[in-house]
Amino acid sequence: MAMPLRQSVKVATYLAEQKIRRRDKFPLIVELEPLFACNLKCEGCGKIQHPAGVLKQRMPVAQAVGAVLESGAPMVSIAGGEPLMHPQIDEIVRQLVAKRKYVFLCTNALLMRKKMDKFKPSPYFAFAVHIDGLRERHDESVAKEGVFDEAVEAIKEAKRRGFRVTTNSTFFNTDTPQTIVEVLDYLNDDLKVDEMMISPAYAYEKAPDQEHFLGVEQTRELFKKAFSGGNRARWRLNHSPLFLDFLEGKVDFPCTAWAIPNYSLFGWQRPCYLMSDGYVPTYRELVEETDWDKYGRGKDPRCANCMAHCGYEPTAVLATMGSLKESLRALRETVSSNRE
């Protein structure tokens, strides 16, 4: 796990506080969507399917920051849409960083070099660039040529300026262990990004492409082979060891979608950003008024093939904190990655 030591300590402290307060449901990281508009039309995403009037909306800074503060989460992932299209995205980031929230700005990188001057390097801030494969594969997934090359140049420039840069890669049933190895090797060894996040594609109901999402057994087999030969140990993956075990099928977990909630222009989305069963205005209402027991694999057919990070990474983190053995294992990996 390549999470910086300072961030690991803050998250561990936060989790300990929740245990002391005997809170059984709380947010670990908020997925903040201050807009749905995007400058790409990716086949696996359905955000731009919203009506034109919705795509023109931009969340006010006070609303965005206020939602995160109301939740109490120590980390924020700002997505969309393309968040760099928001005219006040730098102010949203600035205010969250000032509150010492760890902020990951998720971007396709097309506007990253143009907007980079609006941001300042900080231990609390990172660009999270979406990379689904090497040049041909990535450009095909985003339905536009040249996007991979622009993303690479943006990452290099951000690293040169002292920014933390992470990546987010989603894999489909058209991927093979070799295509996963190739892109993660490139990101890890050539671009030397700080951290990498990976996730099997979930059958997002509004996505134009419904044919290439992974099933559970496909996911396990794919990652088991990709992680072999020592790859998993040497890649700077931004995941708990237990979540990586989960992807390989070594362990199974229930979904804890309440720990990575989504807040968008419509409010807090029930139960997660991949499924829309209504919205509520506060995180407290989301937690207290949602029937969480009816969601997850084996309960809701929509969840049958889901192994997405947003539902299962927090379960893995909580399982780690509840086990001395797993806590020591995660600590060893964190210390080792921070020495590199």
mmCIF file with all atom_site columns, C-alpha atoms in Angstrom, residues 82-168:
data_model
loop_
_atom_site.group_PDB
_atom_site.id
_atom_site.type_symbol
_atom_site.label_atom_id
_atom_site.label_alt_id
_atom_site.label_comp_id
_atom_site.label_asym_id
_atom_site.label_entity_id
_atom_site.label_seq_id
_atom_site.pdbx_PDB_ins_code
_atom_site.Cartn_x
_atom_site.Cartn_y
_atom_site.Cartn_z
_atom_site.occupancy
_atom_site.B_iso_or_equiv
_atom_site.pdbx_formal_charge
_atom_site.auth_seq_id
_atom_site.auth_comp_id
_atom_site.auth_asym_id
_atom_site.auth_atom_id
_atom_site.pdbx_PDB_model_num
ATOM 1  C CA . GLU A 1 82  ? -14.607 16.509 -15.621 1.00 0.00 ? 82  GLU A CA 1
ATOM 2  C CA . PRO A 1 83  ? -13.971 18.636 -12.500 1.00 0.00 ? 83  PRO A CA 1
ATOM 3  C CA . LEU A 1 84  ? -11.435 20.886 -14.246 1.00 0.00 ? 84  LEU A CA 1
ATOM 4  C CA . MET A 1 85  ? -14.364 22.262 -16.266 1.00 0.00 ? 85  MET A CA 1
ATOM 5  C CA . HIS A 1 86  ? -15.768 23.768 -13.040 1.00 0.00 ? 86  HIS A CA 1
ATOM 6  C CA . PRO A 1 87  ? -14.779 27.481 -13.017 1.00 0.00 ? 87  PRO A CA 1
ATOM 7  C CA . GLN A 1 88  ? -14.163 27.445 -9.242  1.00 0.00 ? 88  GLN A CA 1
ATOM 8  C CA . ILE A 1 89  ? -12.604 24.022 -8.847  1.00 0.00 ? 89  ILE A CA 1
ATOM 9  C CA . ASP A 1 90  ? -9.371  25.564 -7.558  1.00 0.00 ? 90  ASP A CA 1
ATOM 10 C CA . GLU A 1 91  ? -11.282 27.332 -4.773  1.00 0.00 ? 91  GLU A CA 1
ATOM 11 C CA . ILE A 1 92  ? -13.071 24.122 -3.794  1.00 0.00 ? 92  ILE A CA 1
ATOM 12 C CA . VAL A 1 93  ? -9.709  22.379 -3.543  1.00 0.00 ? 93  VAL A CA 1
ATOM 13 C CA . ARG A 1 94  ? -8.105  25.296 -1.691  1.00 0.00 ? 94  ARG A CA 1
ATOM 14 C CA . GLN A 1 95  ? -10.798 25.387 0.974   1.00 0.00 ? 95  GLN A CA 1
ATOM 15 C CA . LEU A 1 96  ? -10.764 21.618 1.492   1.00 0.00 ? 96  LEU A CA 1
ATOM 16 C CA . VAL A 1 97  ? -6.977  21.542 1.761   1.00 0.00 ? 97  VAL A CA 1
ATOM 17 C CA . ALA A 1 98  ? -7.159  24.425 4.261   1.00 0.00 ? 98  ALA A CA 1
ATOM 18 C CA . LYS A 1 99  ? -9.371  22.134 6.360   1.00 0.00 ? 99  LYS A CA 1
ATOM 19 C CA . ARG A 1 100 ? -6.662  19.446 6.048   1.00 0.00 ? 100 ARG A CA 1
ATOM 20 C CA . LYS A 1 101 ? -8.780  17.129 3.987   1.00 0.00 ? 101 LYS A CA 1
ATOM 21 C CA . TYR A 1 102 ? -6.842  14.842 1.634   1.00 0.00 ? 102 TYR A CA 1
ATOM 22 C CA . VAL A 1 103 ? -8.094  15.801 -1.826  1.00 0.00 ? 103 VAL A CA 1
ATOM 23 C CA . PHE A 1 104 ? -7.796  13.719 -5.002  1.00 0.00 ? 104 PHE A CA 1
ATOM 24 C CA . LEU A 1 105 ? -8.849  15.618 -8.118  1.00 0.00 ? 105 LEU A CA 1
ATOM 25 C CA . CYS A 1 106 ? -9.923  12.985 -10.666 1.00 0.00 ? 106 CYS A CA 1
ATOM 26 C CA . THR A 1 107 ? -9.325  14.105 -14.232 1.00 0.00 ? 107 THR A CA 1
ATOM 27 C CA . ASN A 1 108 ? -8.953  12.835 -17.782 1.00 0.00 ? 108 ASN A CA 1
ATOM 28 C CA . ALA A 1 109 ? -6.052  15.358 -17.981 1.00 0.00 ? 109 ALA A CA 1
ATOM 29 C CA . LEU A 1 110 ? -7.171  17.155 -21.160 1.00 0.00 ? 110 LEU A CA 1
ATOM 30 C CA . LEU A 1 111 ? -7.348  20.452 -19.239 1.00 0.00 ? 111 LEU A CA 1
ATOM 31 C CA . MET A 1 112 ? -4.698  19.639 -16.650 1.00 0.00 ? 112 MET A CA 1
ATOM 32 C CA . ARG A 1 113 ? -1.724  21.508 -18.117 1.00 0.00 ? 113 ARG A CA 1
ATOM 33 C CA . LYS A 1 114 ? -3.907  24.521 -18.929 1.00 0.00 ? 114 LYS A CA 1
ATOM 34 C CA . LYS A 1 115 ? -5.335  24.682 -15.374 1.00 0.00 ? 115 LYS A CA 1
ATOM 35 C CA . MET A 1 116 ? -2.263  23.619 -13.373 1.00 0.00 ? 116 MET A CA 1
ATOM 36 C CA . ASP A 1 117 ? -1.276  27.163 -12.397 1.00 0.00 ? 117 ASP A CA 1
ATOM 37 C CA . LYS A 1 118 ? -4.496  27.422 -10.382 1.00 0.00 ? 118 LYS A CA 1
ATOM 38 C CA . PHE A 1 119 ? -3.251  24.811 -7.895  1.00 0.00 ? 119 PHE A CA 1
ATOM 39 C CA . LYS A 1 120 ? -0.351  24.539 -5.460  1.00 0.00 ? 120 LYS A CA 1
ATOM 40 C CA . PRO A 1 121 ? 1.558   21.384 -4.524  1.00 0.00 ? 121 PRO A CA 1
ATOM 41 C CA . SER A 1 122 ? 0.552   20.127 -1.081  1.00 0.00 ? 122 SER A CA 1
ATOM 42 C CA . PRO A 1 123 ? 0.787   16.887 0.908   1.00 0.00 ? 123 PRO A CA 1
ATOM 43 C CA . TYR A 1 124 ? -3.019  17.150 1.074   1.00 0.00 ? 124 TYR A CA 1
ATOM 44 C CA . PHE A 1 125 ? -3.574  17.368 -2.682  1.00 0.00 ? 125 PHE A CA 1
ATOM 45 C CA . ALA A 1 126 ? -3.060  15.055 -5.648  1.00 0.00 ? 126 ALA A CA 1
ATOM 46 C CA . PHE A 1 127 ? -4.115  14.929 -9.270  1.00 0.00 ? 127 PHE A CA 1
ATOM 47 C CA . ALA A 1 128 ? -5.738  11.530 -9.950  1.00 0.00 ? 128 ALA A CA 1
ATOM 48 C CA . VAL A 1 129 ? -5.425  10.894 -13.684 1.00 0.00 ? 129 VAL A CA 1
ATOM 49 C CA . HIS A 1 130 ? -7.654  8.291  -15.330 1.00 0.00 ? 130 HIS A CA 1
ATOM 50 C CA . ILE A 1 131 ? -5.580  5.846  -17.402 1.00 0.00 ? 131 ILE A CA 1
ATOM 51 C CA . ASP A 1 132 ? -7.272  2.661  -18.641 1.00 0.00 ? 132 ASP A CA 1
ATOM 52 C CA . GLY A 1 133 ? -4.440  1.253  -20.727 1.00 0.00 ? 133 GLY A CA 1
ATOM 53 C CA . LEU A 1 134 ? -1.562  2.146  -23.008 1.00 0.00 ? 134 LEU A CA 1
ATOM 54 C CA . ARG A 1 135 ? -2.060  4.524  -25.938 1.00 0.00 ? 135 ARG A CA 1
ATOM 55 C CA . GLU A 1 136 ? -4.311  2.534  -28.280 1.00 0.00 ? 136 GLU A CA 1
ATOM 56 C CA . ARG A 1 137 ? -6.346  0.878  -25.531 1.00 0.00 ? 137 ARG A CA 1
ATOM 57 C CA . HIS A 1 138 ? -6.855  4.059  -23.506 1.00 0.00 ? 138 HIS A CA 1
ATOM 58 C CA . ASP A 1 139 ? -7.827  6.215  -26.491 1.00 0.00 ? 139 ASP A CA 1
ATOM 59 C CA . GLU A 1 140 ? -10.315 3.559  -27.561 1.00 0.00 ? 140 GLU A CA 1
ATOM 60 C CA . SER A 1 141 ? -11.894 3.499  -24.076 1.00 0.00 ? 141 SER A CA 1
ATOM 61 C CA . VAL A 1 142 ? -12.362 7.287  -24.059 1.00 0.00 ? 142 VAL A CA 1
ATOM 62 C CA . ALA A 1 143 ? -13.419 7.365  -27.734 1.00 0.00 ? 143 ALA A CA 1
ATOM 63 C CA . LYS A 1 144 ? -10.865 10.000 -28.724 1.00 0.00 ? 144 LYS A CA 1
ATOM 64 C CA . GLU A 1 145 ? -7.354  9.846  -30.149 1.00 0.00 ? 145 GLU A CA 1
ATOM 65 C CA . GLY A 1 146 ? -4.511  11.697 -28.479 1.00 0.00 ? 146 GLY A CA 1
ATOM 66 C CA . VAL A 1 147 ? -5.912  11.602 -24.954 1.00 0.00 ? 147 VAL A CA 1
ATOM 67 C CA . PHE A 1 148 ? -3.300  9.138  -23.685 1.00 0.00 ? 148 PHE A CA 1
ATOM 68 C CA . ASP A 1 149 ? -0.409  11.256 -24.953 1.00 0.00 ? 149 ASP A CA 1
ATOM 69 C CA . GLU A 1 150 ? -1.861  14.408 -23.400 1.00 0.00 ? 150 GLU A CA 1
ATOM 70 C CA . ALA A 1 151 ? -2.377  12.620 -20.095 1.00 0.00 ? 151 ALA A CA 1
ATOM 71 C CA . VAL A 1 152 ? 1.243   11.432 -20.091 1.00 0.00 ? 152 VAL A CA 1
ATOM 72 C CA . GLU A 1 153 ? 2.555   14.946 -20.768 1.00 0.00 ? 153 GLU A CA 1
ATOM 73 C CA . ALA A 1 154 ? 0.299   16.375 -18.050 1.00 0.00 ? 154 ALA A CA 1
ATOM 74 C CA . ILE A 1 155 ? 1.551   13.807 -15.535 1.00 0.00 ? 155 ILE A CA 1
ATOM 75 C CA . LYS A 1 156 ? 5.168   14.589 -16.385 1.00 0.00 ? 156 LYS A CA 1
ATOM 76 C CA . GLU A 1 157 ? 4.563   18.338 -16.012 1.00 0.00 ? 157 GLU A CA 1
ATOM 77 C CA . ALA A 1 158 ? 2.744   17.916 -12.711 1.00 0.00 ? 158 ALA A CA 1
ATOM 78 C CA . LYS A 1 159 ? 5.539   15.757 -11.339 1.00 0.00 ? 159 LYS A CA 1
ATOM 79 C CA . ARG A 1 160 ? 8.094   18.315 -12.518 1.00 0.00 ? 160 ARG A CA 1
ATOM 80 C CA . ARG A 1 161 ? 6.248   21.031 -10.580 1.00 0.00 ? 161 ARG A CA 1
ATOM 81 C CA . GLY A 1 162 ? 6.186   18.983 -7.393  1.00 0.00 ? 162 GLY A CA 1
ATOM 82 C CA . PHE A 1 163 ? 2.565   17.793 -7.387  1.00 0.00 ? 163 PHE A CA 1
ATOM 83 C CA . ARG A 1 164 ? 1.569   14.378 -6.120  1.00 0.00 ? 164 ARG A CA 1
ATOM 84 C CA . VAL A 1 165 ? 0.109   12.396 -9.011  1.00 0.00 ? 165 VAL A CA 1
ATOM 85 C CA . THR A 1 166 ? -1.945  9.234  -8.714  1.00 0.00 ? 166 THR A CA 1
ATOM 86 C CA . THR A 1 167 ? -3.764  7.255  -11.372 1.00 0.00 ? 167 THR A CA 1
ATOM 87 C CA . ASN A 1 168 ? -7.081  5.426  -11.567 1.00 0.00 ? 168 ASN A CA 1
#
